[in-house]
mmCIF file of C-alpha atoms in Angstrom:
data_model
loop_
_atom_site.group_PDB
_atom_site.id
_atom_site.type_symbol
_atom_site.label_atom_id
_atom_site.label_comp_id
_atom_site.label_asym_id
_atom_site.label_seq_id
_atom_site.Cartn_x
_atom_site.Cartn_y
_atom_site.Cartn_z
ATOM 1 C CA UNK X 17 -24.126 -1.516 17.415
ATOM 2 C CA UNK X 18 -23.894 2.050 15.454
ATOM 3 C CA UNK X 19 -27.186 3.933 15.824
ATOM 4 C CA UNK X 20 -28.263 7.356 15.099
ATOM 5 C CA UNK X 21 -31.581 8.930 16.373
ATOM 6 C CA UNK X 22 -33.124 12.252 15.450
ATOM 7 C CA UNK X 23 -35.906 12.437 17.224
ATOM 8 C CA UNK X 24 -37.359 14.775 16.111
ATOM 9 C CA UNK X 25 -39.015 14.245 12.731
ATOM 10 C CA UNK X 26 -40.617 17.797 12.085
ATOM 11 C CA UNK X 27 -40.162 21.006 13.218
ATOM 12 C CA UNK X 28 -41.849 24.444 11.870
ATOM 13 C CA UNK X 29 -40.500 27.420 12.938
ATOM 14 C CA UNK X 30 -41.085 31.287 11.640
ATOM 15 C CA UNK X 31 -38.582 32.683 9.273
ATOM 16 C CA UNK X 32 -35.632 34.743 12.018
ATOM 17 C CA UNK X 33 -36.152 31.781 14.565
ATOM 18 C CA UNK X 34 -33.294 29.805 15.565
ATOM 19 C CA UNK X 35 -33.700 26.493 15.695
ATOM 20 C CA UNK X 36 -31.713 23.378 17.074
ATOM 21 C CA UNK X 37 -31.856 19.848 15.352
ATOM 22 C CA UNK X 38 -30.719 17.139 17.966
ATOM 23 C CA UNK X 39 -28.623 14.060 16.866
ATOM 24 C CA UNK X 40 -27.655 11.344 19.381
ATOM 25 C CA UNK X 41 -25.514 8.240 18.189
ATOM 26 C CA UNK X 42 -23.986 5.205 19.741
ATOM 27 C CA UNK X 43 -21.098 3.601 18.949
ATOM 28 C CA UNK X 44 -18.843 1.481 20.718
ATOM 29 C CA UNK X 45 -15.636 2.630 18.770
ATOM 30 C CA UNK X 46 -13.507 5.371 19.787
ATOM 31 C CA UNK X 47 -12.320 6.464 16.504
ATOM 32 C CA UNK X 48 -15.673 7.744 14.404
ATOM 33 C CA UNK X 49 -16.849 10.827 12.179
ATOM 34 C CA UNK X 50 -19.901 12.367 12.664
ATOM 35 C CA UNK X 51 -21.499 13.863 9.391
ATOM 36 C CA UNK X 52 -24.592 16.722 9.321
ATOM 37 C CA UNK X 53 -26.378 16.613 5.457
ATOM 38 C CA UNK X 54 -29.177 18.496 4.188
ATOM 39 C CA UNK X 55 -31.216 17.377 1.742
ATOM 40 C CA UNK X 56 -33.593 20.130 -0.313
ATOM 41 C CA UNK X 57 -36.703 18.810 -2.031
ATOM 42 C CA UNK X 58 -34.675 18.476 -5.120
ATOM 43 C CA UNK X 59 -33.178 14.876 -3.467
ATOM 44 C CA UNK X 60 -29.476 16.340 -3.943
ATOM 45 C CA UNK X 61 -27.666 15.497 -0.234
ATOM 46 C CA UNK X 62 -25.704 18.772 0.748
ATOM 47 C CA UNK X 63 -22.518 17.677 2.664
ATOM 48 C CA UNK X 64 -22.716 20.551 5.739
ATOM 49 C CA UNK X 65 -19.811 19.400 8.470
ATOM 50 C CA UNK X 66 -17.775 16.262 8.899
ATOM 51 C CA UNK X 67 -16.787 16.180 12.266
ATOM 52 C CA UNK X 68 -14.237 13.380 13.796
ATOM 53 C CA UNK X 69 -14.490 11.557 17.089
ATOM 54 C CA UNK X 70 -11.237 13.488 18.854
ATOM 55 C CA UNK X 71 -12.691 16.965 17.857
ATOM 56 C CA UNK X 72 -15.335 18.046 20.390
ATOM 57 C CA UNK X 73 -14.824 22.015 19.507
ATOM 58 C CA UNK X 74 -17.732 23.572 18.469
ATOM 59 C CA UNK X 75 -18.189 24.889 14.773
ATOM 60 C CA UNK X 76 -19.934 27.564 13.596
ATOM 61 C CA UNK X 77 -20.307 28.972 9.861
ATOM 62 C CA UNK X 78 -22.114 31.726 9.410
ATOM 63 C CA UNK X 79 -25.496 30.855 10.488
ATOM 64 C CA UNK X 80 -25.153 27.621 11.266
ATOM 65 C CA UNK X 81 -23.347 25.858 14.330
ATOM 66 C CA UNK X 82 -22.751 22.596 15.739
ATOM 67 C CA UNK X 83 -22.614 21.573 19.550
ATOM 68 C CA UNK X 84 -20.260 18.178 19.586
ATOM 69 C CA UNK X 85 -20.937 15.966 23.407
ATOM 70 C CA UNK X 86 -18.918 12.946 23.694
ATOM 71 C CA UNK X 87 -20.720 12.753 27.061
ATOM 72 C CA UNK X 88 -23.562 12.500 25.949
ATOM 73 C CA UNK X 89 -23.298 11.228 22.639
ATOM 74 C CA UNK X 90 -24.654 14.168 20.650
ATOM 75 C CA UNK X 91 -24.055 16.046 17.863
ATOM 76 C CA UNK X 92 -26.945 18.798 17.717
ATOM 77 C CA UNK X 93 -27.218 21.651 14.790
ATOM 78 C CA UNK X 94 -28.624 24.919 15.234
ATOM 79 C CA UNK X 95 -29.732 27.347 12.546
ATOM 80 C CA UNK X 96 -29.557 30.957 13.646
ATOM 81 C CA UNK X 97 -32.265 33.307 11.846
ATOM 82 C CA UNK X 98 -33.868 30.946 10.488
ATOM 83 C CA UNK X 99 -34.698 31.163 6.706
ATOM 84 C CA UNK X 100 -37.275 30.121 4.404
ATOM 85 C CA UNK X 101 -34.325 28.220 2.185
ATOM 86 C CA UNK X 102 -33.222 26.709 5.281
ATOM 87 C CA UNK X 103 -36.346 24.196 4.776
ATOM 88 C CA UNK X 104 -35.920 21.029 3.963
ATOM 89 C CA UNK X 105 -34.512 17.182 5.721
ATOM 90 C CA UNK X 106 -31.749 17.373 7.718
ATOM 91 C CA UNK X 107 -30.055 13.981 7.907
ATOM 92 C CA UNK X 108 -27.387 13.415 10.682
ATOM 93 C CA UNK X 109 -25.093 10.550 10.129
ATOM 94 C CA UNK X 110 -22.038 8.510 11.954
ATOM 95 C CA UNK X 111 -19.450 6.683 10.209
ATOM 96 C CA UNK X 112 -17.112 4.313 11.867
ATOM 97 C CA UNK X 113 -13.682 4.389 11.168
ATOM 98 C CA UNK X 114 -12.961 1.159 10.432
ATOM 99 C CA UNK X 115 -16.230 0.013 8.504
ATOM 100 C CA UNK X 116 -15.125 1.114 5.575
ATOM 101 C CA UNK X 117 -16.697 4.450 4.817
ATOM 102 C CA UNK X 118 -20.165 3.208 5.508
ATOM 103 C CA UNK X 119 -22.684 5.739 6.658
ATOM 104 C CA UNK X 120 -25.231 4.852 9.208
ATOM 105 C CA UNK X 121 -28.069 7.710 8.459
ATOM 106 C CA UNK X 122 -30.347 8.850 11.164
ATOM 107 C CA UNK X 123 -34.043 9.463 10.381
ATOM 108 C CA UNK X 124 -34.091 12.689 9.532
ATOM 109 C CA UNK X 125 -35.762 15.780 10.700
ATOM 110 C CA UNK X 126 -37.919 17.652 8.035
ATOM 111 C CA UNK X 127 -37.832 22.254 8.753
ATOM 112 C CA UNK X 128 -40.523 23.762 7.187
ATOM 113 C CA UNK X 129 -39.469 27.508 7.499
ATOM 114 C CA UNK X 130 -42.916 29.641 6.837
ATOM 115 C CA UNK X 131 -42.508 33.559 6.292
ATOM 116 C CA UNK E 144 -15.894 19.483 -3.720
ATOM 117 C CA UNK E 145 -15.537 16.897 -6.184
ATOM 118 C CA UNK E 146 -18.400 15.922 -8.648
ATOM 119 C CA UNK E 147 -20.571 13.184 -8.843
ATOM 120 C CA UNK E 148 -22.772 12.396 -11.366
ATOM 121 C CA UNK E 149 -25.967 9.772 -12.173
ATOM 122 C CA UNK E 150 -27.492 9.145 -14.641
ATOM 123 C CA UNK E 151 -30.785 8.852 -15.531
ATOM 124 C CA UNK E 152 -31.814 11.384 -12.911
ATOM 125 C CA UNK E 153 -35.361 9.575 -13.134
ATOM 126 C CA UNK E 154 -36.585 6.444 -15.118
ATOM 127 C CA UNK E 155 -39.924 4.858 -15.340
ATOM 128 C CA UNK E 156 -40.506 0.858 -16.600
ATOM 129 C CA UNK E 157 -42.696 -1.500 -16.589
ATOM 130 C CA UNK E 158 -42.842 -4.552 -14.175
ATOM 131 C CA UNK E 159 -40.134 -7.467 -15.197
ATOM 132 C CA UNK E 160 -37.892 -5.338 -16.777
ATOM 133 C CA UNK E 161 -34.702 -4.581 -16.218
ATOM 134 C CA UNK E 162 -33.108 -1.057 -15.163
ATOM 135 C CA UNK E 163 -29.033 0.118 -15.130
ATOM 136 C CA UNK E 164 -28.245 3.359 -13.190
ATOM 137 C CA UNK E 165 -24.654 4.694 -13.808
ATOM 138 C CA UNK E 166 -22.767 6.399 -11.206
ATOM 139 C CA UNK E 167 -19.542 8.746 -12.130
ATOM 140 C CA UNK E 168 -17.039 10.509 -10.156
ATOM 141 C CA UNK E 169 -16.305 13.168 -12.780
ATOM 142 C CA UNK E 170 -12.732 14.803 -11.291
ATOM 143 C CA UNK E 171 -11.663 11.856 -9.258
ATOM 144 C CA UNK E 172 -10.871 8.434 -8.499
ATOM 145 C CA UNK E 173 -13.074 6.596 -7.028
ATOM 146 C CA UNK E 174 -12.074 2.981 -5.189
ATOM 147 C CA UNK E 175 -15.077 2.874 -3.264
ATOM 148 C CA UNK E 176 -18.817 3.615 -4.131
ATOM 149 C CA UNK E 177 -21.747 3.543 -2.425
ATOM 150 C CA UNK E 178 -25.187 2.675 -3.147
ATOM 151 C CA UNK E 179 -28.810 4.086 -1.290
ATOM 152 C CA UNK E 180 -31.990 3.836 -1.284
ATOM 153 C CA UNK E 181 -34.614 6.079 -0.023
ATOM 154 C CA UNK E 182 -37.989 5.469 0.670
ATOM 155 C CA UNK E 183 -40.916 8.461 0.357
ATOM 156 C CA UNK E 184 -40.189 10.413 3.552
ATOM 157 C CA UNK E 185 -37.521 8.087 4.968
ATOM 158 C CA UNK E 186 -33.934 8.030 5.356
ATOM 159 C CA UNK E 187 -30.837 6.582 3.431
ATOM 160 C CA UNK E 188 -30.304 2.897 3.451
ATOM 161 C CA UNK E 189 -27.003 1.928 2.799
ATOM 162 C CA UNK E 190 -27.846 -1.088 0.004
ATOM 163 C CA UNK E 191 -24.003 -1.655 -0.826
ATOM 164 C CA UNK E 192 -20.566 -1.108 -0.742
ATOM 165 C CA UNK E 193 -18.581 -1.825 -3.876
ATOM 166 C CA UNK E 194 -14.855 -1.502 -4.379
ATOM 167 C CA UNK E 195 -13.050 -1.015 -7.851
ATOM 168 C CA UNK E 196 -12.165 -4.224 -9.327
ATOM 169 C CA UNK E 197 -13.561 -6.223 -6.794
ATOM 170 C CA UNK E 198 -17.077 -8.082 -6.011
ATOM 171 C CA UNK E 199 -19.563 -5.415 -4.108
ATOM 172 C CA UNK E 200 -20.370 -6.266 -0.494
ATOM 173 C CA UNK E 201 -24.168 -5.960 0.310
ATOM 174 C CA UNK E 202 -25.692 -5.280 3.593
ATOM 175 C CA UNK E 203 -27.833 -7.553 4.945
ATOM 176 C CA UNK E 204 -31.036 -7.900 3.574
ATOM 177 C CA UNK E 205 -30.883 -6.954 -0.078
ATOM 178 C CA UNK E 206 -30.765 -9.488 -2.482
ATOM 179 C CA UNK E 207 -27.669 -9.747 -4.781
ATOM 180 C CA UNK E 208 -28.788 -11.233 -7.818
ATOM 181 C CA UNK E 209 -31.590 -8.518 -7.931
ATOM 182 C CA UNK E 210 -29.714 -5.371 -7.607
ATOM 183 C CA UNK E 211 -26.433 -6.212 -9.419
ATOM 184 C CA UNK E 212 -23.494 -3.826 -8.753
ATOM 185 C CA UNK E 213 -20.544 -3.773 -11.167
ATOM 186 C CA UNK E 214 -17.492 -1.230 -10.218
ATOM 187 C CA UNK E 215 -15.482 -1.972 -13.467
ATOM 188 C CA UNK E 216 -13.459 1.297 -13.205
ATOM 189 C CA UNK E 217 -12.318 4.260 -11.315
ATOM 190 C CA UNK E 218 -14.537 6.816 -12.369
ATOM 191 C CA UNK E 219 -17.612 4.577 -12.709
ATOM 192 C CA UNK E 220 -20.288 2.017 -10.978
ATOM 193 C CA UNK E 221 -23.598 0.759 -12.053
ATOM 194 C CA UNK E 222 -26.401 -0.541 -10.159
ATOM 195 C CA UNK E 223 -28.845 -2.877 -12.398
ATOM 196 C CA UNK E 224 -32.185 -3.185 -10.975
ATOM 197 C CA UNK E 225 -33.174 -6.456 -12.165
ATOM 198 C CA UNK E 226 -36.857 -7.597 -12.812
ATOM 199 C CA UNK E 227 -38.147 -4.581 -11.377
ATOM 200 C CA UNK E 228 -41.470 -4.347 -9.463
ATOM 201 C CA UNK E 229 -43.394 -1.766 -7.961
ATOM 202 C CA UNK E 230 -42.321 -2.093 -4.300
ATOM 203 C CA UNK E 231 -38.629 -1.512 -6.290
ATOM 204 C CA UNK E 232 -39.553 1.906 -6.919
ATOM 205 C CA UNK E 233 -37.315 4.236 -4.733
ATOM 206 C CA UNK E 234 -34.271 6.950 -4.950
ATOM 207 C CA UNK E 235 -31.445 5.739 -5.554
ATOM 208 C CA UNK E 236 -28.695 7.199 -4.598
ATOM 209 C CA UNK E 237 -24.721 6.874 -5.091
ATOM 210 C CA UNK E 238 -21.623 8.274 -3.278
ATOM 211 C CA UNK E 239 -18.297 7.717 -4.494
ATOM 212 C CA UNK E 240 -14.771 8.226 -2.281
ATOM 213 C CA UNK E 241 -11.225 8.356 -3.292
ATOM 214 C CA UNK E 242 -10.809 5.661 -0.194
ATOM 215 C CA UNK E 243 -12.431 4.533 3.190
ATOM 216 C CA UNK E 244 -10.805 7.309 5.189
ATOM 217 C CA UNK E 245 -11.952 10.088 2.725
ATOM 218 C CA UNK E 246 -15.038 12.355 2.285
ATOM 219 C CA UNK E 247 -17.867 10.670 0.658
ATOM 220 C CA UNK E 248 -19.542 12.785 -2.320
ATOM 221 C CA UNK E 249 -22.992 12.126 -3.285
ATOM 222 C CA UNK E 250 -24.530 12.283 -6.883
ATOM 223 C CA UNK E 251 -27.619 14.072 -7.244
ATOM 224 C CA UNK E 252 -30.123 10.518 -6.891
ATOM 225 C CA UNK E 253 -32.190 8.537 -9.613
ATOM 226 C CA UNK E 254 -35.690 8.462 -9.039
ATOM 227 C CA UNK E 255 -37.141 4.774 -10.449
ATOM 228 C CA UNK E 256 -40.327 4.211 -10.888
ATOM 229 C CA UNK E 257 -41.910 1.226 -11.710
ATOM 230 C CA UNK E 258 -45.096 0.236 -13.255
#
């Protein structure tokens, strides 16, 4: 069955802290996307990275960066210097290439960034 | 990225009463769209998966004749929340893609609240 844990459901951290969000998913297909989304307290989801199942190279943009393990089934996002904007839920997520587009959503880990 | 829109952005009724939330993909077609719901401090639940033209496909779980889900055109889904109660009350939120292998954009999320 296609699962995706964040385990971690807060984390506070002091603006110019870097900080790592972990994601781990399970899937039994071979063929998948893996999706990072941040959602501000507005409610608006903010697409970040698609990433697909044959991909494993790491990404970065600007301050942000994602560390791809088919080994060990993760997907973890770090935020380099921190920032107080950077707060809000970050919400990793796995598709499955042939479910149709459906999204399975992890639970979400809440960043409160304090000054 | 391509545009989503909802509308209304938030909505309050009374209990028993029916409520229709409109999805639009502004600068594309959309033959699949997607509809959430989010829980105070929880993650996205995918509620159902509707196709242009066809009957939607719910996940298992949410009742059918309650939330009704039309998908009459390309540019355009509705979600009708029917005889609303309080434990209805929730984000809703929509995502519309040009087809199962492409990038899912979200609308900004209805907030329903019922009395």
């Amino acid at each position: 069955a296609q699962k995706v844990t964040q385990a971690q459901t807060e984390i506070s951290v002091v603006e110019k802290e870097d900080v790592t969000l972990d994601c781990v998913y399970e899937t039994r297909d071979t063929t998948y996307y893996l999706f990072w989304y941040k959602q501000p307290p507005s409610g608006e989801l903010v697409f970040l990275i698609r990433r697909n199942s044959f991909d494993e190279q790491n990404e970065i943009s600007g301050r942000y960066s994602w560390n791809f393990q088919k080994s060990t089934s993760s997907f973890n996002f770090t935020i380099t210097a921190s920032q107080v904007v950077d707060s809000a839920v970050y919400f990793c997520a796995l598709s499955e290439a042939f479910q149709g587009g459906k999204l399975i959503f992890g639970q979400g880990t809440e960043l409160s960034v304090k000054p | 990225g391509a545009v989503v829109s909802q509308h209304p952005s938030w909505v309050i009724c009374k209990s028993g009463t029916s409520v229709k939330i409109e999805c639009r993909s502004l600068d594309f077609q959309a033959t699949t769209m997607f509809w959430y719901r989010q829980f105070p401090k929880q993650s996205l639940m995918l509620m159902a998966t509707s196709n242009e033209g066809s009957k939607a496909t719910y996940e298992q779980g949410v009742e059918k004749d309650k939330f009704l889900i039309n998908h009459a055109s390309l540019t355009l889904s509705t979600l009708t929340v029917t005889s609303a109660h309080p434990e209805d009350s929730s984000f809703y939120i929509c995502s519309a893609s040009a087809g199962v292998l492409y990038e899912q954009y979200f609308g900004p999320g209805t907030r329903l609240t019922v009395t």
